[in-house]
PDB file of C-alpha atoms in Angstrom:
ATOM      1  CA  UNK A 703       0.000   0.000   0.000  1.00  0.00           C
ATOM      2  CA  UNK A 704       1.064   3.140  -0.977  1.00  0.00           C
ATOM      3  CA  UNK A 705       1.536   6.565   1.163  1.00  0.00           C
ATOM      4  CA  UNK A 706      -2.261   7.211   2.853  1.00  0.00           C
ATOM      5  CA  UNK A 707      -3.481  11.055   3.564  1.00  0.00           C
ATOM      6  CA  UNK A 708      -6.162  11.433   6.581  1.00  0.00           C
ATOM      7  CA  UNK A 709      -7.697  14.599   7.123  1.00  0.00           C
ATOM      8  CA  UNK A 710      -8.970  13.923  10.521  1.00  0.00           C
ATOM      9  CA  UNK A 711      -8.425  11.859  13.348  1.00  0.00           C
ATOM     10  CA  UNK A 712      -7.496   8.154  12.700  1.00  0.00           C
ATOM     11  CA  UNK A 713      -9.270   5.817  15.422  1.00  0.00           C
ATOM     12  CA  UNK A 714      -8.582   2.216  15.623  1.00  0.00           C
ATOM     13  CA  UNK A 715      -9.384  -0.242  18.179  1.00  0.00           C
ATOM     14  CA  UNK A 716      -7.042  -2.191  18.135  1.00  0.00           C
ATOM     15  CA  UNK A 717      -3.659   0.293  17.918  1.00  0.00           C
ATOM     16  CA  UNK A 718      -1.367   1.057  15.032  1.00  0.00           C
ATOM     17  CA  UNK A 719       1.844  -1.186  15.036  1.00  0.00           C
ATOM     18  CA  UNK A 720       4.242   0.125  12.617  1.00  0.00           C
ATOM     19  CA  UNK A 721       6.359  -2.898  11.643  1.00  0.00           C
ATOM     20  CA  UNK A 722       7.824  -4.433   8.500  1.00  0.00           C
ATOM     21  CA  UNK A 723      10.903  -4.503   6.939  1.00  0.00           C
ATOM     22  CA  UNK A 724      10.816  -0.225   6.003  1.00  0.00           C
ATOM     23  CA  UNK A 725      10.111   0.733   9.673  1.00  0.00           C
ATOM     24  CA  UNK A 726      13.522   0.421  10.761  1.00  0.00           C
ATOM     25  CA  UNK A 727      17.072   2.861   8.511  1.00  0.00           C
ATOM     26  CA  UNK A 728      20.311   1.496   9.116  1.00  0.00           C
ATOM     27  CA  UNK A 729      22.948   3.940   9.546  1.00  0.00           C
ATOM     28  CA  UNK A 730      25.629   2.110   8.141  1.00  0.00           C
ATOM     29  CA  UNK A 731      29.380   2.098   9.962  1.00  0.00           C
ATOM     30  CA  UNK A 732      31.712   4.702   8.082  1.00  0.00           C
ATOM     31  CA  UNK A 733      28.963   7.371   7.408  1.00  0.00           C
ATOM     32  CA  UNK A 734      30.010  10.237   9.217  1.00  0.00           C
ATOM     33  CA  UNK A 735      27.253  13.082   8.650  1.00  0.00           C
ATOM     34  CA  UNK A 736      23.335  11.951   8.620  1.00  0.00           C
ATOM     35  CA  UNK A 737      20.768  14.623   7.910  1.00  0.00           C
ATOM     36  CA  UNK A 738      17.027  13.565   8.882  1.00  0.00           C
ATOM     37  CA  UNK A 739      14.073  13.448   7.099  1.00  0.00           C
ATOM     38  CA  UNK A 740      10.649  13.181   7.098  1.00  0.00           C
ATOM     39  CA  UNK A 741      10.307  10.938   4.564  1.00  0.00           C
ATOM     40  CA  UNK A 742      13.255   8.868   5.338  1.00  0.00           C
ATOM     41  CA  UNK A 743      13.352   8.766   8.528  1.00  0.00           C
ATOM     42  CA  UNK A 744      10.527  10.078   9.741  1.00  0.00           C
ATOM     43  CA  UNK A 745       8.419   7.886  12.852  1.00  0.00           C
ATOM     44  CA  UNK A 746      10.882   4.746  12.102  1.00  0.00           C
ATOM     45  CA  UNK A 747      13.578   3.096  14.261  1.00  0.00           C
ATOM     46  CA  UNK A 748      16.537   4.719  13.206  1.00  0.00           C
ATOM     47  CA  UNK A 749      19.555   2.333  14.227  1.00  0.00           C
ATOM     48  CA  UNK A 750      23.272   4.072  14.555  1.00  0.00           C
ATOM     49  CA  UNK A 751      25.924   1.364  13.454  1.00  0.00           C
ATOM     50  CA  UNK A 752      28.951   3.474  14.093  1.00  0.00           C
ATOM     51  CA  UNK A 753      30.629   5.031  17.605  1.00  0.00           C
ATOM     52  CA  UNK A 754      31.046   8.997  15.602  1.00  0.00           C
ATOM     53  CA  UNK A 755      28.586  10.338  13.533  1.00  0.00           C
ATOM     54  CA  UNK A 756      26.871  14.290  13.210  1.00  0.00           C
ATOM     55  CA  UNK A 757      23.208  13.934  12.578  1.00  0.00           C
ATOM     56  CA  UNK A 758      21.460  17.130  11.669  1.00  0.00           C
ATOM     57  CA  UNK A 759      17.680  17.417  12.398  1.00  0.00           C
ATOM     58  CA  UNK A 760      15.002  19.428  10.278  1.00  0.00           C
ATOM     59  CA  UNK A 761      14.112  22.501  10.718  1.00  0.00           C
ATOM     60  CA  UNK A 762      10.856  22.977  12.489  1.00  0.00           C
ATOM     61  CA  UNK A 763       7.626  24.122  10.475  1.00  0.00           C
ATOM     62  CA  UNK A 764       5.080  25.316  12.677  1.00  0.00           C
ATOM     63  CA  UNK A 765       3.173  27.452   9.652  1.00  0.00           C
ATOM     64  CA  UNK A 766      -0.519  27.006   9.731  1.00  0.00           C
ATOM     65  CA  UNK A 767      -1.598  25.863   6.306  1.00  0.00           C
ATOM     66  CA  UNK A 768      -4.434  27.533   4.562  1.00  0.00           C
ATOM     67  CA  UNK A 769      -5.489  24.151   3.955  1.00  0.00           C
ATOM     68  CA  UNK A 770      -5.323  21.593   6.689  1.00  0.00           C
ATOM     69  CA  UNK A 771      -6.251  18.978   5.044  1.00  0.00           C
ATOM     70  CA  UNK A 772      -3.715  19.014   2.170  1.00  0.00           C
ATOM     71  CA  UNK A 773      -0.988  16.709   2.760  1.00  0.00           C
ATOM     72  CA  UNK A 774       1.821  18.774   0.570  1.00  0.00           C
ATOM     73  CA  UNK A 775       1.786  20.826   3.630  1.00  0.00           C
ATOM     74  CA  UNK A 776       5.017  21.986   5.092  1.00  0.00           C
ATOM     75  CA  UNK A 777       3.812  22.262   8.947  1.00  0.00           C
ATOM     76  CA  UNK A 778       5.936  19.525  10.383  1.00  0.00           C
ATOM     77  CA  UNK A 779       4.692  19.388  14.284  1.00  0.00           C
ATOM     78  CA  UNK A 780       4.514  16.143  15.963  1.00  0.00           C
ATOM     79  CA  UNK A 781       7.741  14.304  13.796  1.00  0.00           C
ATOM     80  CA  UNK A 782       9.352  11.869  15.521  1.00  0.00           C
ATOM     81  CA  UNK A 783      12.647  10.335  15.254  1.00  0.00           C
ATOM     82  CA  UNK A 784      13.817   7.552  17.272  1.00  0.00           C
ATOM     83  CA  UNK A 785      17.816   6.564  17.640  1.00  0.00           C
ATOM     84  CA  UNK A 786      18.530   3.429  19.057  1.00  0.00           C
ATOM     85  CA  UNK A 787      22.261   2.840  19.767  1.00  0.00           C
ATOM     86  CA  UNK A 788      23.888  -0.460  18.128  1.00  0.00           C
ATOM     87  CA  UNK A 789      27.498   0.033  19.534  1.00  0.00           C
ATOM     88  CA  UNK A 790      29.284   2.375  21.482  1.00  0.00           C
ATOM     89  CA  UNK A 791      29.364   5.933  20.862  1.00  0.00           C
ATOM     90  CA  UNK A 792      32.721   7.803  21.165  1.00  0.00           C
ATOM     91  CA  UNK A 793      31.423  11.103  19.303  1.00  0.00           C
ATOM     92  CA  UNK A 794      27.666  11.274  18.283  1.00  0.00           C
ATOM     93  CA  UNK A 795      26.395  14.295  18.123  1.00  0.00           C
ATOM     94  CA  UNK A 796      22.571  15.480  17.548  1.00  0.00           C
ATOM     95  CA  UNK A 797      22.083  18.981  16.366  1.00  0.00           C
ATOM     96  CA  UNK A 798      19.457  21.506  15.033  1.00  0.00           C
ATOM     97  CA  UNK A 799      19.394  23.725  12.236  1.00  0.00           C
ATOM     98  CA  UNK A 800      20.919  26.344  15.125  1.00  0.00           C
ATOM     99  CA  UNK A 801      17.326  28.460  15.315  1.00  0.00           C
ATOM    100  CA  UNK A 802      15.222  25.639  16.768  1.00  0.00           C
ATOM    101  CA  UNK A 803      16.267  24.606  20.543  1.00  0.00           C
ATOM    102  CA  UNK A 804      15.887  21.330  22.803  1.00  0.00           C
ATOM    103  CA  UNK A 805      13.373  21.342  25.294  1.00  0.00           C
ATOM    104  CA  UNK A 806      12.205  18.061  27.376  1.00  0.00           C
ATOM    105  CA  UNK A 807      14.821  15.724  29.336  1.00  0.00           C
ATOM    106  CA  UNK A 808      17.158  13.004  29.173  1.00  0.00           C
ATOM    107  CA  UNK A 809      18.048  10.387  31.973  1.00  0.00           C
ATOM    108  CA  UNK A 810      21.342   9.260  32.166  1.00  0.00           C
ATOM    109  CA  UNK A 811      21.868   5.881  34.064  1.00  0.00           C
ATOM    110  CA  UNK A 812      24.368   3.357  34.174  1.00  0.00           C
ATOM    111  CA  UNK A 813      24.042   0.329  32.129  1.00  0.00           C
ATOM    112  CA  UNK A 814      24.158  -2.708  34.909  1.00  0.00           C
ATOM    113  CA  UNK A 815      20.407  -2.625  36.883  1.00  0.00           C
ATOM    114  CA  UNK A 816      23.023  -3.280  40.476  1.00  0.00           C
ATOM    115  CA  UNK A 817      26.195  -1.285  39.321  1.00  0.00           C
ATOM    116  CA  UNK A 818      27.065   0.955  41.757  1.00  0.00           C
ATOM    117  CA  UNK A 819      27.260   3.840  39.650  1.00  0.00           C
ATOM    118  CA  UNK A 820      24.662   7.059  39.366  1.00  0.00           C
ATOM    119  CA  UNK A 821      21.751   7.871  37.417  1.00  0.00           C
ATOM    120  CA  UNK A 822      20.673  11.625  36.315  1.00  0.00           C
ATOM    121  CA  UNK A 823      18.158  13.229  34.768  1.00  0.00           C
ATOM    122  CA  UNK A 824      18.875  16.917  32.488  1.00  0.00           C
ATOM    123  CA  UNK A 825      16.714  19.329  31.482  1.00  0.00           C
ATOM    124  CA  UNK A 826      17.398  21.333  28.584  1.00  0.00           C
ATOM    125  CA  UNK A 827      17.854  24.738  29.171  1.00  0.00           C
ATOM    126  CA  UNK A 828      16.017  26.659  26.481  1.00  0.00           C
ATOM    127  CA  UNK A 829      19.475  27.477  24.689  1.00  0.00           C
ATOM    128  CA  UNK A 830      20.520  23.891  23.635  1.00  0.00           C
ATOM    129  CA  UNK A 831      20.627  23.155  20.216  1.00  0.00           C
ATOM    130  CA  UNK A 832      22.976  20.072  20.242  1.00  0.00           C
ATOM    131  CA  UNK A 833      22.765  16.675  22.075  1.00  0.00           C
ATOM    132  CA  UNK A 834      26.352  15.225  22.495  1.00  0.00           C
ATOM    133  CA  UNK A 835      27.138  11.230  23.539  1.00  0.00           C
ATOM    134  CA  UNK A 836      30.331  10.013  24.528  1.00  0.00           C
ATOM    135  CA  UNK A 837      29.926   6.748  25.953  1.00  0.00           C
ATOM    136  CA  UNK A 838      30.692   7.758  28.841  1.00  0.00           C
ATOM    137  CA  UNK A 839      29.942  10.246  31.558  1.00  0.00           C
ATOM    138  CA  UNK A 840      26.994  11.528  28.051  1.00  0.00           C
ATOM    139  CA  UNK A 841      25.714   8.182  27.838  1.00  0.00           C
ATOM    140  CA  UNK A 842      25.441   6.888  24.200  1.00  0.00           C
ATOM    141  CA  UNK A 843      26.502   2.965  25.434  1.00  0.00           C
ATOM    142  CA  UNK A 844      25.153   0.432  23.473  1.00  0.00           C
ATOM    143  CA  UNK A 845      21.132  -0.504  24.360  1.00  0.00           C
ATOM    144  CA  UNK A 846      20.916   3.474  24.328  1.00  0.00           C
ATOM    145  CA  UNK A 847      17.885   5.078  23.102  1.00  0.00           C
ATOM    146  CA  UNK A 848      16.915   8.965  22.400  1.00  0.00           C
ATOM    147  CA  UNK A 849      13.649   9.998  21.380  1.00  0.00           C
ATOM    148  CA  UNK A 850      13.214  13.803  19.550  1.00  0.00           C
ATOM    149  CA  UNK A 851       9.454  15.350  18.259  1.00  0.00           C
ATOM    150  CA  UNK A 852       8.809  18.914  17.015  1.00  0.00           C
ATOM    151  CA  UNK A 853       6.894  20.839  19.269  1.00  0.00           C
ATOM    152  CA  UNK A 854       6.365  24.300  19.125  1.00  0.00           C
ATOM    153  CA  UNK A 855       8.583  24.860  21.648  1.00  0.00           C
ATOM    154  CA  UNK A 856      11.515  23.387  19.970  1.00  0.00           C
ATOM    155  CA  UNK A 857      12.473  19.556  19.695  1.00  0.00           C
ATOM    156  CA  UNK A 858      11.159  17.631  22.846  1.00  0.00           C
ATOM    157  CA  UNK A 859      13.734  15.236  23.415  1.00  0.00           C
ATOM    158  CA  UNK A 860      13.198  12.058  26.495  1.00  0.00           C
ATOM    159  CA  UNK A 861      14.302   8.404  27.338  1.00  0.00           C
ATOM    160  CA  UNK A 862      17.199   7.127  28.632  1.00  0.00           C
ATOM    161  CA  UNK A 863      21.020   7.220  27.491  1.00  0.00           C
ATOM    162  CA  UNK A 864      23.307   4.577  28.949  1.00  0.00           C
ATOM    163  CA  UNK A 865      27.227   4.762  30.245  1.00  0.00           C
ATOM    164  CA  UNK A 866      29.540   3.142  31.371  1.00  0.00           C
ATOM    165  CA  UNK A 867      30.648   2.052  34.981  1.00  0.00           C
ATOM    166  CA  UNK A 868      30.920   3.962  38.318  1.00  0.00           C
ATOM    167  CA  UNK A 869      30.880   7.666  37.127  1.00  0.00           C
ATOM    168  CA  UNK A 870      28.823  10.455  37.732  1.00  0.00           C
ATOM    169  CA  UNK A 871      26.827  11.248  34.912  1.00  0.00           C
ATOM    170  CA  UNK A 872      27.073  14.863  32.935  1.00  0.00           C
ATOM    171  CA  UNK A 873      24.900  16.833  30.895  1.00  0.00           C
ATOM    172  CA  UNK A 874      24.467  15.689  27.221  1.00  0.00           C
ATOM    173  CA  UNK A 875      22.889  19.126  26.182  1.00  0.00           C
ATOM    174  CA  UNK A 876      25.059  22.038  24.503  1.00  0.00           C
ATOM    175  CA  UNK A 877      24.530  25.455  23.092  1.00  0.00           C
TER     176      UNK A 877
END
């Protein structure tokens, strides 16, 4: 089936479960710059098979169409991109376009359930426009998983990034 338009709300009673082969983008190992789109990576699994990589979001759209109903329309509220982490991450950085910021949270744990280690949860500030894992004290271990929509307060960014060991956690957000 081909790409579907709805005008109005969708109900179903028994849920929507986006699977099949086309609901998950390999990032392959050795790409080093990734910028996101709707239509390719738009509400799909997006999994990161390399420890460095610069991914560039969209800018947001929050322009009321004069047509709601048209689907050539360039409001993009409510996309979703989901980053799962297969390995490692040394250097992977998530940025805007620079205008739009971060807003939302991100919790920082360790990756054992009884390692002695600390958890932490940070807020972006209203001035972040870059997400940065390092494996470490940033999370971005393997198992990690980050979560970004456009709001119109900026991209709302949640769920949790793993590290490694017994350290104390620091903020992934930057300006």
């Amino acid at each position: 089936m081909g790409k579907t338009t709805f005008s109005g709300p969708v109900v179903s009673l028994g849920g929507f479960n986006p699977v099949g082969y086309n609901n998950e983008v390999n990032v392959a190992s050795g790409i080093t710059a990734l910028s996101l789109t709707a239509a390719d990576h738009g509400g799909r699994l997006i999994m990161l098979q390399d420890a460095a990589l610069d991914i560039t979001l969209p800018s947001i759209v929050t322009t009321e169409p004069e047509d709601k109903t048209n689907p050539g329309q360039l409001c993009n509220l409510g996309l979703t991109f989901s980053i799962y982490f297969s390995v490692a991450a040394t250097a992977i950085s998530l940025d805007t376009d620079g205008t739009d910021q971060f807003c939302g949270a991100i919790q920082i744990r360790t990756e054992a359930v009884n390692a002695a280690g600390e958890s932490a949860t940070f807020f972006a500030d209203g001035a972040d426009v870059s997400i940065d894992c390092n494996g470490g004290t940033k999370g971005g271990i393997e198992g990690s998983y980050l979560e970004v929509i456009a709001t119109t307060d900026g991209w709302f960014c949640s769920k949790s990034m793993l590290l490694t060991g017994a350290v104390t956690p620091a903020t992934p957000f930057g300006t």
